[in-house]
Coordinates of C-alpha atoms in Angstrom, one line a residue:
Chain A
X51 CA 24.9 -1.1 113.3
X52 CA 26.9 -3.6 111.2
X53 CA 30.3 -2.4 110.0
X54 CA 29.5 -3.6 106.4
X55 CA 25.9 -3.9 105.3
X56 CA 24.5 -5.6 102.2
X57 CA 21.1 -6.5 100.9
X58 CA 21.0 -10.3 101.5
X59 CA 18.9 -11.0 98.4
X60 CA 18.4 -13.4 96.9
X61 CA 18.5 -11.7 93.5
X62 CA 16.8 -14.0 91.0
X63 CA 17.6 -12.8 87.4
X64 CA 17.4 -14.3 83.9
X65 CA 20.5 -14.9 81.8
X66 CA 21.5 -11.7 80.1
X67 CA 20.1 -9.4 82.8
X68 CA 22.0 -6.5 84.4
X69 CA 22.1 -6.7 88.2
X70 CA 23.5 -4.2 90.8
X71 CA 24.6 -4.8 94.3
X72 CA 25.0 -2.1 96.9
X73 CA 27.0 -2.0 100.1
X74 CA 27.6 0.6 102.8
X75 CA 30.3 0.7 105.4
X76 CA 30.5 2.5 108.7
X77 CA 34.2 3.2 109.4
X78 CA 35.4 6.2 107.4
X79 CA 39.0 5.0 108.1
X80 CA 38.6 2.0 105.9
X81 CA 41.5 1.9 103.4
X82 CA 40.8 -0.6 100.7
X83 CA 37.7 -2.2 99.3
X84 CA 37.0 -5.4 97.5
X85 CA 34.3 -7.6 96.1
X86 CA 34.7 -11.3 96.8
X87 CA 32.7 -14.1 95.3
X88 CA 31.8 -17.2 97.3
X89 CA 30.3 -20.4 95.7
X90 CA 28.2 -22.7 97.9
X91 CA 30.3 -24.3 100.6
X92 CA 33.5 -23.0 99.0
X93 CA 36.0 -20.3 100.1
X94 CA 35.7 -16.7 99.2
X95 CA 37.7 -15.7 96.1
X96 CA 38.7 -12.2 95.2
X97 CA 36.5 -10.9 92.3
X98 CA 38.0 -7.4 92.1
X99 CA 39.3 -4.4 94.1
X100 CA 37.2 -1.2 94.2
X101 CA 38.9 2.1 93.4
X102 CA 37.6 5.6 94.0
X103 CA 37.7 6.3 90.2
X104 CA 35.6 3.3 89.5
X105 CA 37.0 0.2 87.7
X106 CA 35.8 -2.4 85.3
X107 CA 36.8 -6.0 84.6
X108 CA 34.9 -7.4 81.6
X109 CA 31.2 -7.6 82.6
X110 CA 31.9 -6.4 86.1
X111 CA 32.0 -2.7 87.2
X112 CA 32.8 -1.6 90.7
X113 CA 32.3 1.9 92.2
X114 CA 33.3 3.5 95.4
X115 CA 31.9 6.7 97.0
X116 CA 34.1 7.5 100.0
X117 CA 32.0 10.5 101.0
X118 CA 28.8 8.4 101.2
X119 CA 30.7 5.3 102.3
X120 CA 29.0 3.3 99.6
X121 CA 30.3 0.6 97.3
X122 CA 28.6 -1.0 94.3
X123 CA 29.0 -3.9 91.9
X124 CA 27.3 -4.0 88.5
X125 CA 27.2 -7.2 86.6
X126 CA 26.1 -7.0 82.9
X127 CA 24.9 -9.8 80.7
X128 CA 24.6 -12.2 83.6
X129 CA 25.7 -15.8 83.0
X130 CA 24.5 -19.0 84.8
X131 CA 28.0 -19.3 86.1
X132 CA 27.6 -15.9 87.9
X133 CA 25.3 -17.6 90.5
X134 CA 27.0 -17.2 93.8
X135 CA 27.1 -15.1 96.9
X136 CA 28.9 -11.7 96.5
X137 CA 30.7 -10.4 99.6
X138 CA 31.4 -6.7 100.0
X139 CA 34.7 -6.3 101.9
X140 CA 36.5 -3.4 103.5
X141 CA 40.1 -3.5 104.8
X142 CA 41.3 -1.8 107.9
X143 CA 45.1 -1.5 108.1
X144 CA 45.7 -0.3 111.6
X145 CA 48.1 -1.2 114.4
X146 CA 50.4 -2.9 111.9
X147 CA 48.0 -5.5 110.6
X148 CA 45.3 -6.0 108.0
X149 CA 41.7 -6.8 109.0
X150 CA 39.1 -7.6 106.4
X151 CA 35.6 -6.8 107.4
X152 CA 33.0 -8.7 105.4
X153 CA 29.4 -8.1 104.7
X154 CA 27.0 -11.0 105.1
X155 CA 26.8 -11.3 101.3
X156 CA 24.2 -10.9 98.6
X157 CA 23.0 -14.1 96.9
X158 CA 22.6 -14.1 93.1
X159 CA 20.8 -16.8 91.2
X160 CA 20.8 -16.6 87.5
X161 CA 18.3 -18.7 85.7
X162 CA 17.9 -19.8 82.0
Chain B
X89 CA 52.2 -23.4 92.8
X90 CA 50.0 -24.8 95.6
X91 CA 47.5 -22.4 97.1
X92 CA 46.6 -22.1 100.8
X93 CA 46.1 -25.6 102.1
X94 CA 44.1 -26.4 105.2
X95 CA 43.5 -29.6 107.2
X96 CA 41.3 -31.3 108.1
X97 CA 38.6 -30.4 105.5
X98 CA 35.7 -31.7 107.7
X99 CA 35.5 -32.7 111.3
X100 CA 32.9 -33.4 114.0
X101 CA 33.5 -32.8 117.7
X102 CA 31.3 -32.8 120.8
X103 CA 30.9 -29.9 123.2
X104 CA 33.8 -29.5 125.6
X105 CA 36.3 -31.1 123.3
X106 CA 39.3 -29.4 121.8
X107 CA 40.2 -28.9 118.1
X108 CA 43.4 -28.0 116.2
X109 CA 43.1 -26.8 112.6
X110 CA 46.2 -26.5 110.4
X111 CA 47.1 -24.1 107.5
X112 CA 50.0 -23.9 105.1
X113 CA 50.3 -20.6 103.3
X114 CA 51.2 -19.9 99.7
X115 CA 55.0 -20.2 99.2
X116 CA 56.5 -16.8 99.8
X117 CA 53.7 -15.6 101.9
X118 CA 54.7 -14.7 105.5
X119 CA 51.4 -13.6 106.9
X120 CA 48.6 -15.9 107.9
X121 CA 45.1 -14.8 109.0
X122 CA 42.2 -16.9 110.4
X123 CA 38.6 -16.2 109.9
X124 CA 35.4 -17.9 111.2
X125 CA 32.4 -18.1 108.9
X126 CA 29.1 -19.1 110.5
X127 CA 26.3 -20.2 108.1
X128 CA 24.6 -17.3 106.5
X129 CA 27.2 -14.7 107.6
X130 CA 30.4 -13.3 106.1
X131 CA 33.7 -14.4 107.5
X132 CA 34.8 -12.8 110.8
X133 CA 38.4 -12.0 111.6
X134 CA 40.0 -14.1 114.4
X135 CA 43.8 -13.6 114.2
X136 CA 46.6 -12.4 112.1
X137 CA 50.2 -13.8 112.5
X138 CA 53.4 -12.6 110.9
X139 CA 56.9 -13.8 111.5
X140 CA 55.6 -16.2 114.3
X141 CA 54.0 -13.3 116.2
X142 CA 50.4 -12.5 116.8
X143 CA 49.9 -9.1 115.1
X144 CA 46.1 -8.7 115.4
X145 CA 43.2 -10.3 117.2
X146 CA 39.4 -10.1 116.6
X147 CA 36.6 -10.2 119.1
X148 CA 36.9 -13.9 120.1
X149 CA 37.2 -15.4 123.6
X150 CA 40.4 -16.8 125.0
X151 CA 39.3 -20.3 124.1
X152 CA 40.7 -19.4 120.7
X153 CA 44.4 -19.4 120.2
X154 CA 46.8 -19.8 117.4
X155 CA 50.5 -19.9 116.5
X156 CA 52.7 -19.6 113.5
X157 CA 55.8 -21.8 112.9
X158 CA 59.2 -20.9 111.4
X159 CA 58.0 -22.3 108.0
X160 CA 55.0 -19.8 108.2
X161 CA 52.4 -22.6 108.6
X162 CA 49.9 -22.0 111.3
X163 CA 47.6 -23.8 113.7
X164 CA 44.3 -22.6 115.2
X165 CA 43.3 -24.1 118.5
X166 CA 39.8 -23.9 120.0
X167 CA 39.3 -25.3 123.6
X168 CA 36.1 -26.2 125.4
X169 CA 34.0 -26.3 122.2
X170 CA 30.5 -24.9 122.2
X171 CA 27.7 -25.6 119.7
X172 CA 28.1 -22.0 118.5
X173 CA 31.7 -22.8 117.3
X174 CA 30.3 -24.8 114.5
X175 CA 31.5 -22.9 111.4
X176 CA 33.8 -22.9 108.4
X177 CA 37.2 -21.9 109.6
X178 CA 39.2 -20.1 106.8
X179 CA 42.9 -19.5 106.7
X180 CA 44.2 -16.8 104.4
X181 CA 47.8 -15.8 103.5
X182 CA 49.3 -12.6 102.2
X183 CA 52.8 -11.7 101.2
X184 CA 53.4 -8.7 103.4
X185 CA 52.1 -7.2 106.6
X186 CA 53.5 -3.8 106.4
X187 CA 51.1 -2.4 103.9
X188 CA 47.4 -2.4 103.3
X189 CA 46.0 -5.2 101.2
X190 CA 45.4 -4.2 97.6
X191 CA 44.8 -6.0 94.4
X192 CA 47.9 -7.2 92.6
X193 CA 50.5 -6.1 95.1
X194 CA 49.4 -7.7 98.3
X195 CA 46.2 -9.7 98.2
X196 CA 44.6 -12.0 100.7
X197 CA 44.1 -15.6 99.4
X198 CA 41.9 -18.0 101.2
X199 CA 42.2 -21.7 101.7
X200 CA 39.2 -24.0 101.1
X201 CA 38.5 -24.1 104.9
X202 CA 37.9 -26.6 107.6
X203 CA 34.3 -27.2 108.3
X204 CA 33.8 -27.9 112.0
X205 CA 30.6 -29.3 113.4
X206 CA 30.1 -29.4 117.2
X207 CA 27.4 -31.7 118.5

């Protein structure tokens, strides 16, 4: 079983749609959680952290359920510029160092 | 302020050759990590260095090695290249090592990567 699992997509949605991505992780000792965005042939960039209480940043809402080991990202009012791959990431801080564990990513294509 | 810089951006090697990739962290960041991203997959952790010492290592063979210099820059070396080593190699820096990564206080910032093709 992969440590972080995501639906690979692609999700093809029209502009203005709401889209939700889900992610599960296997290690209950994971300490912090993130969504990264990666454009084609570019480096991953931090989109937002994910907190147990849920958090929102503009059109983006992230949720974490530690009991179910489940993370989600909701994008409202999709824009063409949201087209990218979204990586679910968990952080293990153990043995004195940080190790990010990435899912394979979910591809989003927003069309006019 | 410059971000994380990596060189070279692209390179082509043949099987059996050796490659050295370089990384300069963000000013003030003392920790450097290396990740390998194969096409269609998420990045995989290779190493983390802090204060010139290896602090963490992922599940990669001994052909992969790295080091960190006094100015906190880093090199990743890969010997005896295989076709399967073709990937985007990402360097990331963070300010501290003694606490878990979290938004705002201690985030991991990636460079643009070095794209290695092994023929």
